[in-house]
Amino acid sequence: MAEERAQWGRQIEFIFTLIGYAVGLGNVWRFPYLCFRNGGGAFLIPYVICLVFLGIPIFGLEIAFGQFGGKGPISIWKNANPIFKGIGMGGILISAIISIYYDIIIAWALYYLFASMTDKLPWEDCTDCACQLYDSQANVTNYLNSNVTNYLNSTELNCTLFTGQPRSASEIYYRDVVLSESEKLGDWGILKWDLSLCNLLSWTIVFIVLSKGIQSLGKVVYVTAIFPYVLLTILLIRGAMLEGALEGIKYYITPDLSRLTDATVWSDAAVQIFFSLSSCQGGLMAMASYNKFTNNILRDAIMIPVINCLTSFYAGFVVFSVLGYMAHERQLPVANVTQGGAGLAFIVYPEALSKMPISPLWAILFFLMLCMLGFSSQFSTAETAMTGIIDEFPRFLHSGKRRILFRVGVCISGCLLGLPMLTQGGSYLLDLIDSYILGFPTLFMGLIETVAIIWVYGEFNYSLHHNAQWSGDLKN
């Protein structure tokens, strides 16, 4: 006989889990970069509008649907209307793919965390002609003129025949040491054994935390959801004490209202809301399915998205205070030291950390924060895929031993499927997956979910079935 469905030990565990699920690595680099690229403080206008009219309604719709049905993302759609079972499968597939490549980024962060545990950061020294030129603060024009040979020959390195582009020591370490990056997609090269071990460690941690489902996950989130805020605050205080920090913050929040006429700005805001809240990936339904039927959905649907978006805004101050310091050190505009994506976390920020006093300490804190943020989202993403399949096959997977073996199998499969992204050409594959999974597909899933619930299942039926639940919410 199938076991009774588990529930959260305390409601605060559900709240912390969803905060950890929503607040992830993207809050540290993706939102600040989008804010910088799309008009600074002006980006907050479409961002808040999308939060109010897209983010909160979809977020509330999904957790209400999951809590009412008490099923995983596949089973709940099958019960509502079998024709839309594919929506649940799509959400599970998105979560599974995200968990595979997300773990690769966590593996990078773990690698940097271990590499920082030394008396001198390994990316501090410049032993390459490219970083010697970079450190000279020469711009592209100076680089191309005839004086470049004289400069390179004045160093201890024999750079007479150097024809490459200037790069920072942190970029050289990231691309040539950590990734051993090849020149293009398809040039796979060798498998990086050190990153593979970090990937294995990451999946091992995921299995340990999820071995008992939400019973074990609900206890771990007290640390993974709260501790990153402590580290963010420590890094913000340190960053605010650096010279030039104020210029970076000014650049971050100064609005360029002319950018509001650009449709790309509004598109980026909508995608970031879906990406940041982890909407339309099946996870919100899966986590809410373990709630008590009378849980206050209205409170959660407003509170959690607002906390998540405020975290993104808060993280922007941490990042741009350091970017302002870098701009001051190199006598460059802030715009010229800012990169998006992984470059912000693994190139720009490490370069700044290497210039701080007691640099290994700050590097350890920063990469520990990245690991915490990554795991807090990864736990929920992986549990979503597991929950969806367990609920679809309750007779086979709801017994204790089979469920444990199933979770072991999922974690081993995720580890093995991530290996192509740990080759020398794997970073290109990761970027490709990131671009095609976290953009249009989530927006399309949101549209289909809304049509399926409001028009097919029926707005009247949906409201009628939730009346008792919502009434209970207001009383609570």
Short mmCIF file of C-alpha atoms in Angstrom, two decimals:
data_model
loop_
_atom_site.label_atom_id
_atom_site.label_comp_id
_atom_site.label_asym_id
_atom_site.label_seq_id
_atom_site.Cartn_x
_atom_site.Cartn_y
_atom_site.Cartn_z
CA MET A 1 0.00 0.00 0.00
CA ALA A 2 1.29 3.46 -0.89
CA GLU A 3 2.53 5.60 1.98
CA GLU A 4 0.60 8.67 3.06
CA ARG A 5 1.93 11.78 1.34
CA ALA A 6 4.51 13.64 3.41
CA GLN A 7 3.97 17.21 4.59
CA TRP A 8 6.27 20.00 5.70
CA GLY A 9 7.18 19.72 9.39
CA ARG A 10 6.56 23.45 9.83
CA GLN A 11 5.15 25.99 7.44
CA ILE A 12 8.28 28.10 7.78
CA GLU A 13 10.18 25.23 6.12
CA PHE A 14 8.03 25.64 2.99
CA ILE A 15 8.65 29.41 2.97
CA PHE A 16 12.41 29.01 3.41
CA THR A 17 12.49 26.30 0.73
CA LEU A 18 10.74 28.50 -1.83
CA ILE A 19 12.94 31.47 -0.91
CA GLY A 20 16.00 29.27 -1.41
CA TYR A 21 14.51 27.87 -4.63
CA ALA A 22 13.91 31.33 -6.04
CA VAL A 23 17.01 33.06 -4.65
CA GLY A 24 19.94 31.52 -6.49
CA LEU A 25 23.09 32.26 -8.44
CA GLY A 26 21.20 34.42 -10.93
CA ASN A 27 20.48 36.98 -8.19
CA VAL A 28 24.21 37.64 -7.83
CA TRP A 29 25.17 38.12 -11.47
CA ARG A 30 22.14 38.09 -13.79
CA PHE A 31 19.96 40.80 -12.25
CA PRO A 32 22.79 43.33 -11.61
CA TYR A 33 24.06 42.82 -15.14
CA LEU A 34 20.60 43.27 -16.68
CA CYS A 35 20.09 46.35 -14.57
CA PHE A 36 23.39 47.77 -15.81
CA ARG A 37 22.70 46.85 -19.45
CA ASN A 38 19.14 48.16 -19.54
CA GLY A 39 19.30 51.65 -18.12
CA GLY A 40 20.44 51.21 -14.52
CA GLY A 41 17.71 52.22 -12.09
CA ALA A 42 15.27 52.62 -14.99
CA PHE A 43 15.22 48.83 -15.37
CA LEU A 44 13.43 48.65 -12.02
CA ILE A 45 10.30 50.16 -13.58
CA PRO A 46 9.55 47.31 -16.05
CA TYR A 47 10.94 44.84 -13.50
CA VAL A 48 8.43 45.87 -10.82
CA ILE A 49 5.58 46.03 -13.35
CA CYS A 50 6.38 42.49 -14.53
CA LEU A 51 6.61 41.36 -10.90
CA VAL A 52 3.14 42.71 -10.08
CA PHE A 53 1.31 41.69 -13.27
CA LEU A 54 3.24 38.51 -14.22
CA GLY A 55 5.39 37.19 -11.41
CA ILE A 56 3.05 37.30 -8.41
CA PRO A 57 -0.09 36.08 -10.27
CA ILE A 58 1.72 33.12 -11.91
CA PHE A 59 3.51 32.32 -8.65
CA GLY A 60 0.21 32.35 -6.74
CA LEU A 61 -1.53 30.32 -9.45
CA GLU A 62 1.09 27.57 -9.34
CA ILE A 63 1.36 27.16 -5.56
CA ALA A 64 -2.43 27.26 -5.22
CA PHE A 65 -2.79 24.60 -7.91
CA GLY A 66 -0.13 22.39 -6.32
CA GLN A 67 -1.47 22.79 -2.79
CA PHE A 68 -5.06 22.05 -3.82
CA GLY A 69 -4.16 18.98 -5.89
CA GLY A 70 -1.57 17.56 -3.50
CA LYS A 71 0.26 15.91 -6.41
CA GLY A 72 3.49 16.30 -8.34
CA PRO A 73 3.69 18.34 -11.59
CA ILE A 74 2.73 15.41 -13.87
CA SER A 75 -0.03 13.78 -11.81
CA ILE A 76 -1.78 17.03 -10.97
CA TRP A 77 -2.22 17.94 -14.64
CA LYS A 78 -3.41 14.44 -15.44
CA ASN A 79 -6.10 14.76 -12.77
CA ALA A 80 -7.16 18.24 -13.90
CA ASN A 81 -7.32 17.40 -17.60
CA PRO A 82 -5.40 14.47 -19.15
CA ILE A 83 -4.85 16.37 -22.38
CA PHE A 84 -2.53 18.76 -20.51
CA LYS A 85 -0.39 16.09 -18.89
CA GLY A 86 2.35 17.23 -21.27
CA ILE A 87 2.60 20.53 -19.38
CA GLY A 88 3.69 18.63 -16.30
CA MET A 89 6.14 16.57 -18.34
CA GLY A 90 7.53 19.76 -19.84
CA GLY A 91 8.05 21.26 -16.38
CA ILE A 92 9.80 18.11 -15.16
CA LEU A 93 12.03 18.08 -18.25
CA ILE A 94 12.99 21.74 -17.75
CA SER A 95 13.79 21.12 -14.07
CA ALA A 96 15.85 18.02 -14.90
CA ILE A 97 17.93 19.86 -17.51
CA ILE A 98 18.39 22.86 -15.23
CA SER A 99 19.53 20.66 -12.35
CA ILE A 100 22.17 19.02 -14.59
CA TYR A 101 23.79 22.23 -15.82
CA TYR A 102 23.18 24.14 -12.58
CA ASP A 103 25.27 21.56 -10.79
CA ILE A 104 28.14 22.30 -13.17
CA ILE A 105 28.18 25.93 -12.01
CA ILE A 106 28.13 24.73 -8.39
CA ALA A 107 31.11 22.49 -9.26
CA TRP A 108 32.98 25.56 -10.54
CA ALA A 109 32.19 27.41 -7.31
CA LEU A 110 33.38 24.43 -5.25
CA TYR A 111 36.62 24.36 -7.25
CA TYR A 112 37.21 28.05 -6.53
CA LEU A 113 36.29 27.55 -2.87
CA PHE A 114 38.95 24.86 -2.47
CA ALA A 115 41.47 26.88 -4.51
CA SER A 116 40.92 29.89 -2.20
CA MET A 117 42.00 27.91 0.87
CA THR A 118 45.61 29.06 0.62
CA ASP A 119 47.76 31.94 1.80
CA LYS A 120 47.82 33.42 -1.72
CA LEU A 121 45.11 33.20 -4.36
CA PRO A 122 46.29 31.24 -7.43
CA TRP A 123 45.02 33.91 -9.83
CA GLU A 124 46.94 36.77 -8.19
CA ASP A 125 50.23 36.30 -10.05
CA CYS A 126 50.65 37.32 -13.67
CA THR A 127 52.90 34.92 -15.55
CA ASP A 128 51.56 35.50 -19.05
CA CYS A 129 52.15 38.17 -21.68
CA ALA A 130 48.39 38.74 -22.01
CA CYS A 131 47.95 39.75 -18.36
CA GLN A 132 51.17 41.77 -18.37
CA LEU A 133 49.65 43.87 -21.13
CA TYR A 134 46.30 43.94 -19.31
CA ASP A 135 47.94 45.19 -16.12
CA SER A 136 49.60 48.01 -18.01
CA GLN A 137 46.11 49.54 -18.39
CA ALA A 138 46.74 49.84 -22.14
CA ASN A 139 43.58 50.20 -24.20
CA VAL A 140 42.97 48.66 -27.60
CA THR A 141 44.40 51.65 -29.43
CA ASN A 142 47.64 51.56 -27.49
CA TYR A 143 47.77 47.81 -27.89
CA LEU A 144 47.69 48.05 -31.66
CA ASN A 145 50.37 50.71 -32.02
CA SER A 146 54.06 50.06 -32.48
CA ASN A 147 54.92 50.70 -28.83
CA VAL A 148 53.45 47.40 -27.70
CA THR A 149 56.62 45.47 -28.58
CA ASN A 150 58.74 47.86 -26.55
CA TYR A 151 56.44 47.43 -23.55
CA LEU A 152 56.38 43.64 -23.72
CA ASN A 153 60.14 43.46 -24.08
CA SER A 154 60.55 45.63 -20.97
CA THR A 155 58.96 42.91 -18.82
CA GLU A 156 60.68 39.80 -17.53
CA LEU A 157 58.70 37.71 -20.02
CA ASN A 158 59.89 37.13 -23.56
CA CYS A 159 56.82 38.47 -25.36
CA THR A 160 58.40 39.58 -28.60
CA LEU A 161 56.21 37.31 -30.69
CA PHE A 162 53.04 37.80 -28.64
CA THR A 163 50.02 38.52 -30.87
CA GLY A 164 47.08 37.73 -28.59
CA GLN A 165 44.59 39.94 -26.77
CA PRO A 166 45.22 41.35 -23.27
CA ARG A 167 43.45 39.41 -20.50
CA SER A 168 43.37 39.68 -16.72
CA ALA A 169 45.08 37.06 -14.57
CA SER A 170 41.66 35.98 -13.22
CA GLU A 171 40.33 35.44 -16.76
CA ILE A 172 43.41 33.42 -17.70
CA TYR A 173 42.96 31.29 -14.57
CA TYR A 174 39.24 30.77 -15.27
CA ARG A 175 39.53 29.94 -18.96
CA ASP A 176 42.96 28.28 -19.19
CA VAL A 177 43.35 26.61 -15.78
CA VAL A 178 39.87 25.87 -14.41
CA LEU A 179 38.08 25.15 -17.71
CA SER A 180 41.07 24.60 -20.05
CA GLU A 181 38.63 26.06 -22.54
CA SER A 182 38.87 25.05 -26.20
CA GLU A 183 38.39 27.50 -29.06
CA LYS A 184 34.87 26.53 -30.13
CA LEU A 185 31.83 24.36 -29.54
CA GLY A 186 32.44 20.85 -30.85
CA ASP A 187 36.11 20.86 -29.91
CA TRP A 188 35.49 18.78 -26.78
CA GLY A 189 39.08 18.00 -25.80
CA ILE A 190 39.61 16.03 -22.59
CA LEU A 191 37.41 15.59 -19.53
CA LYS A 192 38.48 17.78 -16.60
CA TRP A 193 38.94 15.26 -13.77
CA ASP A 194 39.19 17.91 -11.01
CA LEU A 195 35.89 19.55 -12.02
CA SER A 196 34.36 16.09 -12.39
CA LEU A 197 35.23 15.34 -8.76
CA CYS A 198 33.63 18.63 -7.70
CA ASN A 199 30.54 17.69 -9.72
CA LEU A 200 30.46 14.29 -8.00
CA LEU A 201 30.79 15.97 -4.58
CA SER A 202 27.95 18.33 -5.43
CA TRP A 203 25.59 15.50 -6.46
CA THR A 204 26.59 13.55 -3.35
CA ILE A 205 25.52 16.50 -1.19
CA VAL A 206 22.27 16.72 -3.16
CA PHE A 207 21.53 13.04 -2.50
CA ILE A 208 22.33 13.30 1.22
CA VAL A 209 19.98 16.27 1.61
CA LEU A 210 17.19 14.75 -0.50
CA SER A 211 17.55 11.16 0.72
CA LYS A 212 14.34 11.46 2.74
CA GLY A 213 12.57 13.97 0.52
CA ILE A 214 11.10 17.06 2.11
CA GLN A 215 11.68 15.75 5.65
CA SER A 216 15.43 16.19 5.21
CA LEU A 217 15.19 19.14 2.80
CA GLY A 218 13.00 21.10 5.23
CA LYS A 219 15.74 21.02 7.88
CA VAL A 220 18.67 21.96 5.61
CA VAL A 221 16.97 25.06 4.18
CA TYR A 222 17.28 26.81 7.54
CA VAL A 223 20.99 27.10 6.72
CA THR A 224 21.05 27.32 2.91
CA ALA A 225 18.31 29.98 2.75
CA ILE A 226 19.52 32.21 5.59
CA PHE A 227 23.32 32.00 5.54
CA PRO A 228 23.76 33.63 2.08
CA TYR A 229 22.14 36.81 3.45
CA VAL A 230 24.75 36.91 6.22
CA LEU A 231 27.55 36.53 3.68
CA LEU A 232 25.99 39.11 1.33
CA THR A 233 25.86 41.62 4.19
CA ILE A 234 29.50 40.97 5.15
CA LEU A 235 30.61 41.40 1.53
CA LEU A 236 28.50 44.56 1.16
CA ILE A 237 30.11 46.14 4.23
CA ARG A 238 33.56 45.24 2.91
CA GLY A 239 32.72 46.48 -0.58
CA ALA A 240 31.34 49.79 0.69
CA MET A 241 34.68 50.48 2.42
CA LEU A 242 36.61 50.25 -0.86
CA GLU A 243 37.68 53.31 -2.82
CA GLY A 244 35.41 53.98 -5.77
CA ALA A 245 32.53 51.90 -4.35
CA LEU A 246 30.17 54.87 -4.44
CA GLU A 247 30.80 55.39 -8.16
CA GLY A 248 29.88 51.79 -8.84
CA ILE A 249 26.66 52.08 -6.83
CA LYS A 250 25.77 55.33 -8.58
CA TYR A 251 26.24 53.62 -11.93
CA TYR A 252 24.02 50.77 -10.75
CA ILE A 253 21.04 52.85 -9.65
CA THR A 254 21.24 55.91 -11.94
CA PRO A 255 18.26 55.63 -14.34
CA ASP A 256 18.46 56.07 -18.08
CA LEU A 257 14.77 56.59 -18.81
CA SER A 258 15.33 56.67 -22.57
CA ARG A 259 15.87 52.89 -22.46
CA LEU A 260 12.22 52.33 -21.50
CA THR A 261 11.20 52.73 -25.15
CA ASP A 262 13.30 49.68 -26.05
CA ALA A 263 11.24 46.47 -26.21
CA THR A 264 14.32 44.44 -25.25
CA VAL A 265 14.32 46.03 -21.81
CA TRP A 266 10.76 44.85 -21.15
CA SER A 267 11.53 41.41 -22.55
CA ASP A 268 14.57 41.08 -20.28
CA ALA A 269 12.46 42.14 -17.29
CA ALA A 270 9.78 39.52 -18.02
CA VAL A 271 12.31 36.72 -18.58
CA GLN A 272 14.21 37.68 -15.41
CA ILE A 273 11.01 37.54 -13.34
CA PHE A 274 10.24 34.03 -14.56
CA PHE A 275 13.88 32.98 -14.18
CA SER A 276 14.26 34.49 -10.72
CA LEU A 277 10.99 33.14 -9.28
CA SER A 278 11.58 29.69 -10.86
CA SER A 279 8.09 29.84 -12.33
CA CYS A 280 6.75 27.37 -14.91
CA GLN A 281 9.34 24.70 -14.09
CA GLY A 282 7.06 22.49 -12.03
CA GLY A 283 8.95 23.20 -8.81
CA LEU A 284 6.42 25.55 -7.24
CA MET A 285 3.63 23.00 -7.71
CA ALA A 286 5.83 20.19 -6.37
CA MET A 287 6.84 22.07 -3.22
CA ALA A 288 3.30 23.38 -2.59
CA SER A 289 1.85 19.87 -2.96
CA TYR A 290 3.34 19.02 0.46
CA ASN A 291 1.45 21.88 2.16
CA LYS A 292 -1.53 21.53 4.43
CA PHE A 293 -4.73 22.22 2.51
CA THR A 294 -5.51 25.39 4.50
CA ASN A 295 -2.08 26.99 4.22
CA ASN A 296 -2.17 30.77 3.63
CA ILE A 297 -1.43 30.89 -0.09
CA LEU A 298 -2.22 34.58 -0.45
CA ARG A 299 0.47 35.49 2.08
CA ASP A 300 3.08 33.24 0.48
CA ALA A 301 2.28 34.33 -3.09
CA ILE A 302 3.04 37.96 -2.24
CA MET A 303 5.76 37.62 0.38
CA ILE A 304 8.12 35.18 -1.36
CA PRO A 305 8.32 36.97 -4.77
CA VAL A 306 8.86 40.32 -3.05
CA ILE A 307 11.65 38.89 -0.86
CA ASN A 308 13.26 37.33 -3.91
CA CYS A 309 13.23 40.53 -5.94
CA LEU A 310 14.51 42.61 -3.03
CA THR A 311 17.36 40.10 -2.68
CA SER A 312 18.29 40.64 -6.33
CA PHE A 313 18.33 44.40 -5.79
CA TYR A 314 20.36 43.99 -2.59
CA ALA A 315 22.91 41.75 -4.32
CA GLY A 316 23.37 44.45 -6.95
CA PHE A 317 24.84 46.78 -4.33
CA VAL A 318 27.31 44.06 -3.32
CA VAL A 319 28.44 43.50 -6.91
CA PHE A 320 28.63 47.11 -8.07
CA SER A 321 30.43 48.38 -4.99
CA VAL A 322 33.26 46.01 -5.97
CA LEU A 323 33.01 46.95 -9.67
CA GLY A 324 33.32 50.61 -8.66
CA TYR A 325 36.50 49.73 -6.78
CA MET A 326 37.88 47.95 -9.84
CA ALA A 327 37.05 50.91 -12.07
CA HIS A 328 38.83 53.20 -9.61
CA GLU A 329 41.91 50.94 -9.49
CA ARG A 330 42.22 50.73 -13.27
CA GLN A 331 41.09 54.28 -14.00
CA LEU A 332 38.36 53.02 -16.30
CA PRO A 333 34.59 53.62 -16.57
CA VAL A 334 32.48 51.10 -14.65
CA ALA A 335 30.97 49.94 -17.95
CA ASN A 336 34.35 48.65 -19.11
CA VAL A 337 34.88 46.28 -16.18
CA THR A 338 31.41 44.74 -16.10
CA GLN A 339 30.59 41.37 -17.63
CA GLY A 340 27.41 39.35 -17.50
CA GLY A 341 26.86 35.68 -16.78
CA ALA A 342 29.61 33.52 -15.39
CA GLY A 343 32.21 36.16 -16.21
CA LEU A 344 30.93 38.38 -13.41
CA ALA A 345 31.22 35.66 -10.77
CA PHE A 346 34.34 33.87 -11.95
CA ILE A 347 36.41 36.60 -13.65
CA VAL A 348 35.52 40.11 -12.54
CA TYR A 349 34.77 39.49 -8.87
CA PRO A 350 37.80 37.19 -8.28
CA GLU A 351 40.03 39.86 -9.83
CA ALA A 352 38.73 42.38 -7.32
CA LEU A 353 39.10 39.90 -4.46
CA SER A 354 42.76 39.37 -5.35
CA LYS A 355 43.43 43.07 -4.81
CA MET A 356 41.89 43.20 -1.31
CA PRO A 357 43.84 42.78 1.92
CA ILE A 358 43.52 39.22 3.31
CA SER A 359 42.23 38.23 -0.13
CA PRO A 360 41.88 34.47 0.58
CA LEU A 361 39.39 35.19 3.39
CA TRP A 362 37.12 37.27 1.16
CA ALA A 363 37.42 34.75 -1.66
CA ILE A 364 36.38 31.92 0.67
CA LEU A 365 33.35 33.92 1.88
CA PHE A 366 32.33 34.88 -1.66
CA PHE A 367 32.55 31.37 -3.13
CA LEU A 368 30.96 29.86 -0.03
CA MET A 369 28.05 32.22 -0.67
CA LEU A 370 27.88 31.10 -4.31
CA CYS A 371 27.82 27.46 -3.21
CA MET A 372 25.05 28.13 -0.69
CA LEU A 373 22.96 30.01 -3.24
CA GLY A 374 23.51 27.28 -5.79
CA PHE A 375 22.61 24.44 -3.45
CA SER A 376 19.50 26.21 -2.12
CA SER A 377 18.07 26.25 -5.66
CA GLN A 378 19.53 22.92 -6.73
CA PHE A 379 17.89 21.00 -3.88
CA SER A 380 14.41 22.14 -4.88
CA THR A 381 15.04 21.73 -8.61
CA ALA A 382 16.24 18.14 -8.22
CA GLU A 383 13.41 17.33 -5.78
CA THR A 384 10.91 18.61 -8.37
CA ALA A 385 12.08 16.07 -10.94
CA MET A 386 12.08 13.29 -8.34
CA THR A 387 8.65 14.19 -6.92
CA GLY A 388 7.06 14.27 -10.37
CA ILE A 389 8.22 10.76 -11.22
CA ILE A 390 7.53 9.32 -7.73
CA ASP A 391 3.93 10.59 -7.84
CA GLU A 392 3.47 9.17 -11.33
CA PHE A 393 4.52 5.67 -10.23
CA PRO A 394 3.39 5.43 -6.59
CA ARG A 395 3.14 1.62 -6.50
CA PHE A 396 6.79 1.20 -7.48
CA LEU A 397 8.50 4.17 -5.82
CA HIS A 398 6.66 5.01 -2.60
CA SER A 399 8.24 2.21 -0.56
CA GLY A 400 11.28 3.23 1.45
CA LYS A 401 14.08 1.18 -0.17
CA ARG A 402 12.89 1.68 -3.75
CA ARG A 403 12.54 5.39 -3.18
CA ILE A 404 16.11 5.65 -1.86
CA LEU A 405 17.45 3.63 -4.80
CA PHE A 406 15.49 5.81 -7.21
CA ARG A 407 17.00 8.96 -5.71
CA VAL A 408 20.46 7.40 -5.96
CA GLY A 409 19.79 6.62 -9.61
CA VAL A 410 18.63 10.16 -10.36
CA CYS A 411 21.73 11.71 -8.76
CA ILE A 412 24.09 9.30 -10.55
CA SER A 413 22.33 10.00 -13.87
CA GLY A 414 22.56 13.76 -13.30
CA CYS A 415 26.27 13.47 -12.52
CA LEU A 416 26.97 11.40 -15.64
CA LEU A 417 24.84 13.59 -17.95
CA GLY A 418 26.78 16.63 -16.79
CA LEU A 419 30.16 15.21 -17.84
CA PRO A 420 30.02 16.60 -21.43
CA MET A 421 29.88 20.09 -19.88
CA LEU A 422 33.05 19.32 -17.92
CA THR A 423 35.16 18.78 -21.02
CA GLN A 424 37.32 21.52 -22.50
CA GLY A 425 34.48 22.52 -24.82
CA GLY A 426 31.79 22.02 -22.19
CA SER A 427 31.37 25.68 -21.26
CA TYR A 428 30.01 26.40 -24.75
CA LEU A 429 27.44 23.63 -24.32
CA LEU A 430 26.45 25.03 -20.93
CA ASP A 431 25.90 28.51 -22.43
CA LEU A 432 23.83 26.96 -25.23
CA ILE A 433 21.58 25.11 -22.80
CA ASP A 434 21.24 28.15 -20.58
CA SER A 435 20.19 30.36 -23.51
CA TYR A 436 17.56 27.97 -24.86
CA ILE A 437 16.06 26.67 -21.60
CA LEU A 438 15.70 29.79 -19.46
CA GLY A 439 14.33 32.20 -22.04
CA PHE A 440 11.33 31.68 -24.29
CA PRO A 441 10.41 28.14 -23.05
CA THR A 442 9.48 29.34 -19.55
CA LEU A 443 7.41 32.22 -20.92
CA PHE A 444 5.64 29.83 -23.29
CA MET A 445 4.97 27.39 -20.42
CA GLY A 446 3.46 30.25 -18.41
CA LEU A 447 1.09 31.10 -21.25
CA ILE A 448 0.01 27.47 -21.71
CA GLU A 449 -0.50 26.98 -17.95
CA THR A 450 -2.72 30.07 -17.73
CA VAL A 451 -4.81 29.02 -20.74
CA ALA A 452 -5.15 25.45 -19.42
CA ILE A 453 -6.31 26.47 -15.94
CA ILE A 454 -8.43 29.53 -16.73
CA TRP A 455 -9.98 28.53 -20.08
CA VAL A 456 -9.94 24.73 -20.21
CA TYR A 457 -10.22 23.67 -16.58
CA GLY A 458 -12.33 26.77 -16.12
CA GLU A 459 -11.91 29.91 -14.03
CA PHE A 460 -15.27 29.24 -12.34
CA ASN A 461 -14.32 25.66 -11.39
CA TYR A 462 -10.90 26.76 -10.21
CA SER A 463 -12.35 29.54 -8.04
CA LEU A 464 -15.17 27.32 -6.75
CA HIS A 465 -12.79 24.55 -5.67
CA HIS A 466 -10.54 27.05 -3.93
CA ASN A 467 -13.24 29.03 -2.11
CA ALA A 468 -12.93 27.00 1.08
CA GLN A 469 -9.17 27.14 0.86
CA TRP A 470 -9.01 30.90 0.31
CA SER A 471 -11.58 31.48 3.06
CA GLY A 472 -9.35 29.52 5.40
CA ASP A 473 -6.42 31.69 4.30
CA LEU A 474 -8.18 34.91 5.28
CA LYS A 475 -9.14 33.51 8.66
CA ASN A 476 -5.52 32.50 9.27
#
